[in-house]
PDB file of C-alpha atoms in Angstrom:
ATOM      1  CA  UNK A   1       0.000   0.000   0.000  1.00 53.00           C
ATOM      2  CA  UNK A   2       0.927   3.655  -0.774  1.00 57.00           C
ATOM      3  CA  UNK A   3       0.227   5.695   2.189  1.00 56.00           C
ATOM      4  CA  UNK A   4      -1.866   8.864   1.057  1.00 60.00           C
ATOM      5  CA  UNK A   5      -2.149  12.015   3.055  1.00 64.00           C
ATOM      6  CA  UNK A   6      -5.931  12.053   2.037  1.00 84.00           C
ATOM      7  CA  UNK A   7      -7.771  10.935   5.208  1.00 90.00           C
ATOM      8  CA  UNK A   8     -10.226   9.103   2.924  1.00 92.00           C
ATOM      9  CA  UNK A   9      -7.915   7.803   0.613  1.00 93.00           C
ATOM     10  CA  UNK A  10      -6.195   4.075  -0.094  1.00 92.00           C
ATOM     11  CA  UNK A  11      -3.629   3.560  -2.495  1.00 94.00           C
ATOM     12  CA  UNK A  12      -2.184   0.625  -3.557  1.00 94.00           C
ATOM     13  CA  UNK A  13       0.101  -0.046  -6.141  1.00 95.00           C
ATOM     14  CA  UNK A  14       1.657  -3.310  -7.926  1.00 96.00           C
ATOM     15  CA  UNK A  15       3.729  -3.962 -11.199  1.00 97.00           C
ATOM     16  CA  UNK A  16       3.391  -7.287 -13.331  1.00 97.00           C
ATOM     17  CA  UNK A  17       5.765  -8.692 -15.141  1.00 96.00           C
ATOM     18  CA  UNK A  18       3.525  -8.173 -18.500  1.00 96.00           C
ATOM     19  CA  UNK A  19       2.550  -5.576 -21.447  1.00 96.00           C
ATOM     20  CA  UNK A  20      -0.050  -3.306 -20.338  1.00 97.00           C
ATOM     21  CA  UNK A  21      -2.773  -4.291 -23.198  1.00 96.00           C
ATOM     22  CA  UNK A  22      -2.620  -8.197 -21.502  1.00 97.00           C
ATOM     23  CA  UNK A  23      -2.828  -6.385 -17.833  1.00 97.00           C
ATOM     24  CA  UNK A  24      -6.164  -4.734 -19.149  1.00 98.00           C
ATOM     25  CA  UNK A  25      -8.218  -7.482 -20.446  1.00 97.00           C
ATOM     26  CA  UNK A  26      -6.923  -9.525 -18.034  1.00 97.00           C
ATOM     27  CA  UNK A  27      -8.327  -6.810 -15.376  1.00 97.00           C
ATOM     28  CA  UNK A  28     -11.082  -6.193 -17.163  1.00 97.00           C
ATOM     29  CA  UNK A  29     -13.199  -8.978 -19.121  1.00 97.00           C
ATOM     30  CA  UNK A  30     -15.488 -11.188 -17.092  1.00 97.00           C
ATOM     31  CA  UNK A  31     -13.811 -14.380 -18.229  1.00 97.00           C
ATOM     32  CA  UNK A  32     -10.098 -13.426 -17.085  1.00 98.00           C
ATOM     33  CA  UNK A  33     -11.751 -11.946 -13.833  1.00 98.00           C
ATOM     34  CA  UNK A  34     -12.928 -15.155 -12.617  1.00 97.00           C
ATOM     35  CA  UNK A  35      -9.633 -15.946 -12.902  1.00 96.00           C
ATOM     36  CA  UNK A  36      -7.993 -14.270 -10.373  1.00 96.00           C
ATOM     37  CA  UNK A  37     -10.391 -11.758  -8.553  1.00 96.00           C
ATOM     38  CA  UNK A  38     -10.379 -12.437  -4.752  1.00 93.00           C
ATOM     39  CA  UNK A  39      -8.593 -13.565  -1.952  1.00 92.00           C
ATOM     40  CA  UNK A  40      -6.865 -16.909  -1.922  1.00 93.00           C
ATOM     41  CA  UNK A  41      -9.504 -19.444  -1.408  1.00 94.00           C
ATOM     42  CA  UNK A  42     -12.373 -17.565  -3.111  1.00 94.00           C
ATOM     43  CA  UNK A  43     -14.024 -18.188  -5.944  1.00 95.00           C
ATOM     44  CA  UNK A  44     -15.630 -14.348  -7.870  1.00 96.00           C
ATOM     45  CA  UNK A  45     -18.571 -15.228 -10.523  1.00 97.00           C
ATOM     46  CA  UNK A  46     -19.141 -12.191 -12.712  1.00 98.00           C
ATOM     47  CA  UNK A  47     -22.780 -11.609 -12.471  1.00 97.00           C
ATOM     48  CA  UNK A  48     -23.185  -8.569 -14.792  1.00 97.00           C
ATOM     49  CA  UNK A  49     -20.760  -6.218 -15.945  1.00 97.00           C
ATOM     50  CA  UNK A  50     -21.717  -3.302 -18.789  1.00 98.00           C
ATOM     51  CA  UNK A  51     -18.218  -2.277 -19.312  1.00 98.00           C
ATOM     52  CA  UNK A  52     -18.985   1.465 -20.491  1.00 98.00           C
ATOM     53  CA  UNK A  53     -19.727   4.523 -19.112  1.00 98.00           C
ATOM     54  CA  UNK A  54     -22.561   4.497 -16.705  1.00 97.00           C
ATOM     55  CA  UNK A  55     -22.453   0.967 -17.142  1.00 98.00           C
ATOM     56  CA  UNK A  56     -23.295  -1.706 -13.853  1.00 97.00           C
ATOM     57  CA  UNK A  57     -21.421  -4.089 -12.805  1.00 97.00           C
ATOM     58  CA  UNK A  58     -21.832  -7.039  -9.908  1.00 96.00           C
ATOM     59  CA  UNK A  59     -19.321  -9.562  -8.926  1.00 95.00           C
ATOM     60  CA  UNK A  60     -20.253 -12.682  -5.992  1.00 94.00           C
ATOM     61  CA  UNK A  61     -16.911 -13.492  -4.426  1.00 92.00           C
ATOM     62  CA  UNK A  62     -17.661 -16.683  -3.044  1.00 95.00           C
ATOM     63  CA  UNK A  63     -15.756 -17.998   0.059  1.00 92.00           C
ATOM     64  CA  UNK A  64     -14.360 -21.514   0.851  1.00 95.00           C
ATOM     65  CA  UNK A  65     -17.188 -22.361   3.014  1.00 94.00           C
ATOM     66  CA  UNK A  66     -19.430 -21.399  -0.204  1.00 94.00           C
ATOM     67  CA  UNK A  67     -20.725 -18.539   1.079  1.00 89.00           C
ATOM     68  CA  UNK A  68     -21.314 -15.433  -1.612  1.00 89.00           C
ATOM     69  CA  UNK A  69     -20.656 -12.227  -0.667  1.00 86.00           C
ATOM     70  CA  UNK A  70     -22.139 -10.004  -3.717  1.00 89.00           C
ATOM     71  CA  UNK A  71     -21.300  -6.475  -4.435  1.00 89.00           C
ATOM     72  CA  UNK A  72     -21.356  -3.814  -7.644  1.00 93.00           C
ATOM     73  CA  UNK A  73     -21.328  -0.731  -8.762  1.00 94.00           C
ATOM     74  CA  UNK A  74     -21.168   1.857 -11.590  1.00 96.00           C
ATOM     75  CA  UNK A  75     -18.730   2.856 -14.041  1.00 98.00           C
ATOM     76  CA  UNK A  76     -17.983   6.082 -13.846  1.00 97.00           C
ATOM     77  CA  UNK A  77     -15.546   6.622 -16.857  1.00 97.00           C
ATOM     78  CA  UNK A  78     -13.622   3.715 -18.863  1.00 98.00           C
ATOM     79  CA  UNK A  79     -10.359   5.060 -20.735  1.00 98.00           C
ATOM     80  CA  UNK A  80      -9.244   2.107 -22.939  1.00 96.00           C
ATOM     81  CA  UNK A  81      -5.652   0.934 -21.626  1.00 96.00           C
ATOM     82  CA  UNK A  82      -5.409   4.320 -19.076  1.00 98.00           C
ATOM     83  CA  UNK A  83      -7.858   4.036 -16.194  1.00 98.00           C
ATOM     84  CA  UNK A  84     -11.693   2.583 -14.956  1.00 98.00           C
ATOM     85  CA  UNK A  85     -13.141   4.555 -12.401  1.00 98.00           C
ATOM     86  CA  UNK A  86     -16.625   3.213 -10.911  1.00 96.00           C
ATOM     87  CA  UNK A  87     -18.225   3.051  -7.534  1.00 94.00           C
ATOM     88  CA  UNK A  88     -17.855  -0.042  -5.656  1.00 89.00           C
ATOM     89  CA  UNK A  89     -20.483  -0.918  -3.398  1.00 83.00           C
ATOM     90  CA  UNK A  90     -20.683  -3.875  -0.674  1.00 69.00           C
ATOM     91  CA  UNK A  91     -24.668  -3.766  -0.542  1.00 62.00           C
ATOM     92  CA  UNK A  92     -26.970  -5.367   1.904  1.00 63.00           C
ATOM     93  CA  UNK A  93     -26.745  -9.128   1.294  1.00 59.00           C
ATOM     94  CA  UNK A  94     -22.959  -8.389   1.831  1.00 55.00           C
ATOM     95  CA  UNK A  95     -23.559  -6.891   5.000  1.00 54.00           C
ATOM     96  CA  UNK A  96     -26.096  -9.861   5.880  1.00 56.00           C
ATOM     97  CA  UNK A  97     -22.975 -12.768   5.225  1.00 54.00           C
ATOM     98  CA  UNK A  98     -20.375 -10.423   7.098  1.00 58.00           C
ATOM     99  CA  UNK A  99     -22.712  -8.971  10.425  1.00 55.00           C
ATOM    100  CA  UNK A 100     -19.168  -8.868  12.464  1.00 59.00           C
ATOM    101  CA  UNK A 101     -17.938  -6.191   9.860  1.00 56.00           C
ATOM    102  CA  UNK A 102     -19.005  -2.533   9.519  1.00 57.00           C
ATOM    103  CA  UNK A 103     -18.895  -1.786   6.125  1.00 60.00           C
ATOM    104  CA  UNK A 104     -17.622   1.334   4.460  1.00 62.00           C
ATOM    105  CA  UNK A 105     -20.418   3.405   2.476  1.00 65.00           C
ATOM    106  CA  UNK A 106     -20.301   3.045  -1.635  1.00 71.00           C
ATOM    107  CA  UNK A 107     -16.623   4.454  -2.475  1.00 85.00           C
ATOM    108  CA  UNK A 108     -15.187   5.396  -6.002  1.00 93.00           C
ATOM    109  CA  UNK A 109     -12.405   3.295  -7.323  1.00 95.00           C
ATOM    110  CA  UNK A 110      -9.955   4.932  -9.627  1.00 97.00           C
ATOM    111  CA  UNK A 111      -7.590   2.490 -11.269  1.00 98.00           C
ATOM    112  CA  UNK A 112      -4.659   3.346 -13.507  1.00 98.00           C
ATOM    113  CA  UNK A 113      -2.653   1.507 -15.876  1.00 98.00           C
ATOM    114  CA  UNK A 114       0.304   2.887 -16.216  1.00 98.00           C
ATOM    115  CA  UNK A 115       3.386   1.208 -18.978  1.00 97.00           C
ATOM    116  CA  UNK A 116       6.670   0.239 -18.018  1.00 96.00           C
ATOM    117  CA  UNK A 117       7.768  -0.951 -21.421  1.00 91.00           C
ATOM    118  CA  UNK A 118       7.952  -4.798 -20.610  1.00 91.00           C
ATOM    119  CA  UNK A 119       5.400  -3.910 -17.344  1.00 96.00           C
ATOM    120  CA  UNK A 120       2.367  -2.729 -16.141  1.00 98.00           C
ATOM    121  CA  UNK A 121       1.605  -0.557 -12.697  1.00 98.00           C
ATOM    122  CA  UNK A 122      -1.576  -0.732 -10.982  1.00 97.00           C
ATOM    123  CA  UNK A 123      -2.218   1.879  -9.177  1.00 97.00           C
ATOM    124  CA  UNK A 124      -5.583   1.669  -7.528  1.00 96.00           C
ATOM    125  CA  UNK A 125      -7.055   4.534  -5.581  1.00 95.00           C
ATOM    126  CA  UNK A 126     -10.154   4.301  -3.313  1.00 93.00           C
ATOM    127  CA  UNK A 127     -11.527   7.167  -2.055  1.00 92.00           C
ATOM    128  CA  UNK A 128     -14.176   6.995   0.830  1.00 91.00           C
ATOM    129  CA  UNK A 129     -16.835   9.110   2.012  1.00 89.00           C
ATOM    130  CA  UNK A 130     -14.930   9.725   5.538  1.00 89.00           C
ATOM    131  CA  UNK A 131     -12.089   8.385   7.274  1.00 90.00           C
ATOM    132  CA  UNK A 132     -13.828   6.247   9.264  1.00 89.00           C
ATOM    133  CA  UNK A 133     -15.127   4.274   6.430  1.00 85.00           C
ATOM    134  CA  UNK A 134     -11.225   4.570   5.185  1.00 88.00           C
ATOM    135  CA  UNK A 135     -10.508   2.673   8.582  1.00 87.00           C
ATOM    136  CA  UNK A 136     -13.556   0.523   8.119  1.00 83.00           C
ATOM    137  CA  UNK A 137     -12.472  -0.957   5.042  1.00 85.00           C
ATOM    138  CA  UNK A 138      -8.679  -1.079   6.207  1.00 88.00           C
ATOM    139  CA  UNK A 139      -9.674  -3.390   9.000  1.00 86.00           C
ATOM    140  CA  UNK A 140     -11.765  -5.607   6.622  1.00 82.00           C
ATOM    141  CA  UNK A 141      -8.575  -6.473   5.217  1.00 86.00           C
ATOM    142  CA  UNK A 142      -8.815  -4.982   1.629  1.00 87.00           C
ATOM    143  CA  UNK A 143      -5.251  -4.597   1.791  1.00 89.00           C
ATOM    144  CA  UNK A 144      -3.967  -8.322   2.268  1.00 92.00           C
ATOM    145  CA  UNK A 145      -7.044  -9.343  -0.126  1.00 90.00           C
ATOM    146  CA  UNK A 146      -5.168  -6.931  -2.949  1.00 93.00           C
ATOM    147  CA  UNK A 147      -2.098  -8.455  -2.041  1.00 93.00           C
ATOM    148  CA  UNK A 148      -4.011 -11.857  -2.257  1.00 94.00           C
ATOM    149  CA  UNK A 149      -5.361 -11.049  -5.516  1.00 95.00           C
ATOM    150  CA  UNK A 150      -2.235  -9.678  -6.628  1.00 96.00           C
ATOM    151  CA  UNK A 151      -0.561 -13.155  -6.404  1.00 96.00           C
ATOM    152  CA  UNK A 152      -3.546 -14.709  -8.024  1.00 96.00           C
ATOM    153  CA  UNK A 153      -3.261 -12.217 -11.272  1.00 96.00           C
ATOM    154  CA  UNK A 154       0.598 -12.893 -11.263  1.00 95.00           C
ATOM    155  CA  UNK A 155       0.458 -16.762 -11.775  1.00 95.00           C
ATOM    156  CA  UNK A 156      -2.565 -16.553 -14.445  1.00 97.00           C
ATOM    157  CA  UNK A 157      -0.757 -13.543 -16.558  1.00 96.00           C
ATOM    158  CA  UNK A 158       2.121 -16.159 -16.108  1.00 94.00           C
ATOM    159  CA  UNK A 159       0.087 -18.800 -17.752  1.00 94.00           C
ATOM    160  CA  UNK A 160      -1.141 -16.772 -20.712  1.00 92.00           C
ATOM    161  CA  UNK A 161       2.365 -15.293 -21.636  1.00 85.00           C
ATOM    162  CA  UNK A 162       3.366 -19.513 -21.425  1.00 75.00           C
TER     163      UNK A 162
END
């Protein structure tokens, strides 16, 4: 994670070892999604996703104990190969299979793409509607799921470069 000196703001960054059009669809189309999306041990089904502007999108990340935990959002803006920004939002049913957690409000997600010739950057920012629902999310663990997700979307973009 990238510390911020927003109080309602999360950054975390990554680079894979791949070109920056692979990192996109990869990060982007439902099939490659299900690849990798979610922390070790869960399963994400790509309900919907209208990959536009204004577009909705809901993913179920579903948990070892088979469990889904459903959330969505909008897309806010969608700049081929640059950045996706959309709201993410954890939603009620959510809430119902996680009562020990207090979830954070909806919060906009920026992510970048950024090229480092042979490598991508990911630079995610989430920006919340205080810092409490910052700290909220922090303790839900959305850092060590990135991180989990991370490794997941390192061994498939390892696979499809073969």
């Amino acid at each position: 994670m990238i510390n911020s000196e927003n109080e309602k703001e999360l950054v975390i960054a990554r680079d894979f070892a791949a070109p920056r059009e692979l990192v996109w669809r990869v990060w982007n189309e439902p099939a490659h999604i299900e690849k990798w999306f979610g922390p070790k041990g869960f399963r994400t089904k790509v309900r919907s996703m209208d990959f536009r502007k204004g577009g909705k999108w809901e993913y179920v990340m579903i948990g070892p104990d088979g469990l889904e935990y459903p959330f969505g959002g909008i897309y806010l803006e969608v700049d081929p190969i640059e950045r996706v920004v959309s709201t993410d939002d954890f939603g009620e049913e959510f809430q119902e299979r996680s009562p020990e957690m207090s979830m954070p409000k909806i919060i906009s997600v920026t992510t970048l793409f950024e090229d480092r010739g042979e490598a991508t950057r990911i630079v995610i920012k989430t920006i919340h509607a205080s810092a409490e629902d910052k700290k909220k999310h922090e303790e839900m663990g959305v850092e060590e799921g990135w991180a989990s997700s991370f490794e997941k979307i390192d061994v498939y973009l390892t696979e499809l470069k073969g």
